[in-house]
Coordinates of C-alpha atoms in Angstrom, one line a residue:
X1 CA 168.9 99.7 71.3
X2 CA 167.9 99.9 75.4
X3 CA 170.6 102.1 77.3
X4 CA 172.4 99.5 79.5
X5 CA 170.9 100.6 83.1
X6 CA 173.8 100.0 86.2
X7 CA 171.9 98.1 89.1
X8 CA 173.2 99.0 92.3
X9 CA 173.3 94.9 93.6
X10 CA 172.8 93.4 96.8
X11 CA 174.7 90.3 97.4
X12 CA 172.8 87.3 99.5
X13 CA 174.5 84.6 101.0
X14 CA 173.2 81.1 100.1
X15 CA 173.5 79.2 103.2
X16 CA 171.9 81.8 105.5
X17 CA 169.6 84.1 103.6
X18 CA 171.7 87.0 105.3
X19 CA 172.1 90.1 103.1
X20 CA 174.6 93.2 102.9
X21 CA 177.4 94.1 100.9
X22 CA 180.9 92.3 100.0
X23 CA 183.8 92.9 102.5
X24 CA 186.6 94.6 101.0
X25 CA 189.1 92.8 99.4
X26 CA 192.8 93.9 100.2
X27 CA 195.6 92.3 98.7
X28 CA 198.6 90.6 99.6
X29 CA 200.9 92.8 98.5
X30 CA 198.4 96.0 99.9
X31 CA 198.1 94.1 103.5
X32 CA 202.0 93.7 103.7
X33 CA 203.0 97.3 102.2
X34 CA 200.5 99.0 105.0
X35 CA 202.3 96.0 107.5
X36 CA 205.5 97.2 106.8
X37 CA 204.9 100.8 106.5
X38 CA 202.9 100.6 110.2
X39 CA 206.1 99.1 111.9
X40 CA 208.4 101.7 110.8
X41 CA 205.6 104.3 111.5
X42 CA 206.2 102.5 115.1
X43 CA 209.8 102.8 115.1
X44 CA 210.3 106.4 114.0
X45 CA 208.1 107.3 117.1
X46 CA 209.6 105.2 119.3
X47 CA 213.0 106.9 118.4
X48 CA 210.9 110.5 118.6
X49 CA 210.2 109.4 122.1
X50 CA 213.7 108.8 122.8
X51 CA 214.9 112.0 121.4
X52 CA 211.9 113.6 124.1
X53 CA 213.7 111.3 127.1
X54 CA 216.8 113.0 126.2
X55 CA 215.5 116.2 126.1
X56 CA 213.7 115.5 130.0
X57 CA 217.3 114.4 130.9
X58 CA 219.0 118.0 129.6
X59 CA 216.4 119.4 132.1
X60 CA 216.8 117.3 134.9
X61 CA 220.4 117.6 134.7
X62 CA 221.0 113.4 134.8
X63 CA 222.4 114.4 130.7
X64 CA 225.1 117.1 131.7
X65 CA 225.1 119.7 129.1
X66 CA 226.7 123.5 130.0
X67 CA 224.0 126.1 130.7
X68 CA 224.7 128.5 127.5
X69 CA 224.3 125.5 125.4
X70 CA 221.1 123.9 126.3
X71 CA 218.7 125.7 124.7
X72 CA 220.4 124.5 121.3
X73 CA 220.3 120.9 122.7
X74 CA 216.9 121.3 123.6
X75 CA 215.3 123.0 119.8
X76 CA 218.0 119.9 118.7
X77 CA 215.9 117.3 120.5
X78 CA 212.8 119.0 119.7
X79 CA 213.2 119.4 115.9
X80 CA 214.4 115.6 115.7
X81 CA 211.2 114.7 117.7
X82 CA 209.2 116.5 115.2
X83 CA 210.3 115.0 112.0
X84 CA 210.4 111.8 113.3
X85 CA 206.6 111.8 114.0
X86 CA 205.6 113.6 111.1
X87 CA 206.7 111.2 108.8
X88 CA 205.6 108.3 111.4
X89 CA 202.5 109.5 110.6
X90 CA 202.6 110.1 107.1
X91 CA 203.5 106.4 106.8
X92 CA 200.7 105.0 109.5
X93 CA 197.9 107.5 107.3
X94 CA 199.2 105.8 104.1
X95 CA 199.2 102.0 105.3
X96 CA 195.7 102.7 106.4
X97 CA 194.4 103.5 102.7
X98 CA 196.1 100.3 101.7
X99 CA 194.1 98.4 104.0
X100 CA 191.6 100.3 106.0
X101 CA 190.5 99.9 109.0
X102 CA 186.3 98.9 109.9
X103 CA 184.1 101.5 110.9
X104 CA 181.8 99.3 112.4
X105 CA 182.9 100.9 116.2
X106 CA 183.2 104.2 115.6
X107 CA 185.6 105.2 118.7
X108 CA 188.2 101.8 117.7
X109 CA 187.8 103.5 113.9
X110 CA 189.3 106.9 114.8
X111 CA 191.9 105.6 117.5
X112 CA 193.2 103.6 114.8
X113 CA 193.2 106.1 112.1
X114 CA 194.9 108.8 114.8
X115 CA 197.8 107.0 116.0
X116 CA 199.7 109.8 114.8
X117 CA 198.1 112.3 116.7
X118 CA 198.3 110.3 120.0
X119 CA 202.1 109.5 119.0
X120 CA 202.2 113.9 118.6
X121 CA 200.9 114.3 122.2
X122 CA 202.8 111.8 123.7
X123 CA 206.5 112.4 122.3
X124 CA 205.4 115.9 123.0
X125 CA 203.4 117.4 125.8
X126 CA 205.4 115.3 128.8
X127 CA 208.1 118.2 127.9
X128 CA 205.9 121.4 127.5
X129 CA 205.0 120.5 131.0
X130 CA 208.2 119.8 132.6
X131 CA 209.1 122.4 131.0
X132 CA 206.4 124.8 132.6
X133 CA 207.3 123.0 135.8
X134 CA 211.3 123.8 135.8
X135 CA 212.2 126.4 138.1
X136 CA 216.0 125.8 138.0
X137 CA 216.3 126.4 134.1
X138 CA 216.8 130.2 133.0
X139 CA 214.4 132.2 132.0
X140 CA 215.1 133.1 128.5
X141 CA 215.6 129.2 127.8
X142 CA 212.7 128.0 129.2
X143 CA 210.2 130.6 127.8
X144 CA 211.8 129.6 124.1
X145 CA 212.0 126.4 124.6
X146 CA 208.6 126.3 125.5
X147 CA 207.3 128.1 123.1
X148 CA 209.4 125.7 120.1
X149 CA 207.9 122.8 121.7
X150 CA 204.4 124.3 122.2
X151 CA 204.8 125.2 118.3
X152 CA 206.4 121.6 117.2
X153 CA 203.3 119.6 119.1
X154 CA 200.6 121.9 116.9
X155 CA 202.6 121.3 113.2
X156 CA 202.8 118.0 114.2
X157 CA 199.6 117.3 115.3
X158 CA 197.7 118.9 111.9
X159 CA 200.0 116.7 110.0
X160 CA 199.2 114.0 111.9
X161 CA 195.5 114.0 112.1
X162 CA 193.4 112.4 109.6
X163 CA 190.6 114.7 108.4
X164 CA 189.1 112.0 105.7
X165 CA 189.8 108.8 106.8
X166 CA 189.0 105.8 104.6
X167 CA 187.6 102.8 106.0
X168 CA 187.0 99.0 105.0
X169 CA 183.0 99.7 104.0
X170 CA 184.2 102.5 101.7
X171 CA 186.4 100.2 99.7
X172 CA 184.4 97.5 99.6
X173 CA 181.4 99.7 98.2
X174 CA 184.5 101.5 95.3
X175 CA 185.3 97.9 94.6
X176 CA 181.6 97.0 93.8
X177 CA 180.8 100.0 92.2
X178 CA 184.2 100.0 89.8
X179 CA 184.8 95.8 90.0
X180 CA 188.2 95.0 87.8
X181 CA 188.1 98.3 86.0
X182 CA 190.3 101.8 85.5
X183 CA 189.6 104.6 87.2
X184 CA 191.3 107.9 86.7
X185 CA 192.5 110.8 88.8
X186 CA 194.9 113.4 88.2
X187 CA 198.2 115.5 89.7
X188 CA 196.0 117.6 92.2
X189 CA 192.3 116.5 91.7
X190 CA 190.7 115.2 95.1
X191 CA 188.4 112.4 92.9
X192 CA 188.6 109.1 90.8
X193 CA 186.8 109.2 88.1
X194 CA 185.1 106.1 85.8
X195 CA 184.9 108.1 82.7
X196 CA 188.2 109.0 81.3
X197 CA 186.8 111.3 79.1
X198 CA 184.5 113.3 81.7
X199 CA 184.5 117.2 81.6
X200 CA 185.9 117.1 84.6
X201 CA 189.2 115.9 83.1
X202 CA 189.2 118.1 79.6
X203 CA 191.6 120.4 81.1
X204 CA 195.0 117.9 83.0
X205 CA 197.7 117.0 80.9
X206 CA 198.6 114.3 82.6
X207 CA 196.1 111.9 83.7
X208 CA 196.7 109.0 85.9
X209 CA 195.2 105.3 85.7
X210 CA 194.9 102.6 87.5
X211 CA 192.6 100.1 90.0
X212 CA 190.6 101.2 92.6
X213 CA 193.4 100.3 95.1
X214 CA 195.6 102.2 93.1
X215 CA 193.9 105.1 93.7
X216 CA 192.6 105.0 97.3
X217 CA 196.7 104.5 97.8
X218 CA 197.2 107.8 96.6
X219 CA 194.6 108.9 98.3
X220 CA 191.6 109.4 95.5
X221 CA 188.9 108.0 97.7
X222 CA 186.5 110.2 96.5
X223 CA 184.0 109.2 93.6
X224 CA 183.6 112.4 91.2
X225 CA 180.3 114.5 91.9
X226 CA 179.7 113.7 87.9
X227 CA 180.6 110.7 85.8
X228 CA 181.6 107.7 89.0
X229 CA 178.7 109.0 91.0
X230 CA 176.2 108.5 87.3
X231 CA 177.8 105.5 86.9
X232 CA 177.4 104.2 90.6
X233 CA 173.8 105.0 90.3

């Protein structure tokens, strides 16, 4: 019996002879889970603004606070800032594997999959340099100050960045490739697999399944290097 070939298909619209490949198809639920998630990414940097505003008014002196206590109001503000973006933009990176963004412009693409970072510079680098600028605030408060927010603008920008973002064409071409099928990924692998039973795989105890969706969500947006790539081809 004849090995059953995949053919890597190319879809043609019958009305206008055009060619190319399906759009990706996001769900319901998907598009309002990565809605939801995107406005209270929006919110928690809002308030992370609002926490820096209050830190600009400690310097300024308009928010009165007693000289041998502002430095703790200020890694206060600062440390509130920081965790309010961070998981900002863990939420805003995980709506955008839910429902990805086009690649077809390249510098809209990257803006949208960095909102995090710009949210990072914004709630951030206003203070450093008022900070830099303040010649009224001591010496040992400023230069620590600095240095915190210096620090907090760098953890937050690495966790805000997205190295490997995913976008609409990449899901569209998983979706083709898998169509209504399991994949499979595990704990700590970077990959989905098609096989369950690849090599790659001998050695998890736990192995998770699930759609295509399923596992660009939690962030398996790779194909393996072995059995989804042989299968893709």
């Amino acid at each position: 019996m004849a090995e059953k070939k995949n053919v890597k298909r190319e879809f043609v619209e019958a009305s206008t002879g055009k060619t190319g490949s399906r759009p990706a198809v996001v769900t319901a639920a998907n598009k309002k889970s990565a809605t939801t998630k995107r406005i209270v990414a929006v919110v928690l940097w809002v308030l992370a603004l609002a926490a820096e505003v209050g830190a600009i008014l400690m310097l300024n002196g308009r928010w009165y606070i007693p000289e041998e206590q502002k430095l703790y109001w200020l890694i206060g503000a600062l440390a509130v800032d920081l965790i309010l973006v961070i998981i900002g933009s863990q939420l805003w990176k995980k709506s955008n594997r839910l429902d990805p963004a086009s690649k077809a412009s390249k510098v809209k693409f990257f803006l949208w999959n960095n909102m995090g970072l710009i949210a990072s510079v914004i709630c951030f680098l206003p203070l450093i340099i008022l900070l830099l600028a303040n010649k009224d605030l001591d010496g040992k408060t400023k230069k620590i100050a600095t240095v915190v927010a210096v620090i907090a603008l760098i953890i937050a920008s690495l966790f805000s960045i997205d190295f490997d973002p995913v976008s609409a064409e990449d899901l569209a071409e998983a979706q083709q490739t898998v169509g209504t099928g399991s994949v499979y990924w595990t704990r700590f692998g970077k990959s989905y697999h098609l096989d369950p039973d690849c090599h790659t795989l001998q050695n998890s105890a736990v192995v998770y399944q699930g759609t295509i969706e399923e596992a660009f969500e939690a962030n398996r947006t790779d194909p393996c290097d072995f059995c989804a790539q042989e299968q893709a081809g």
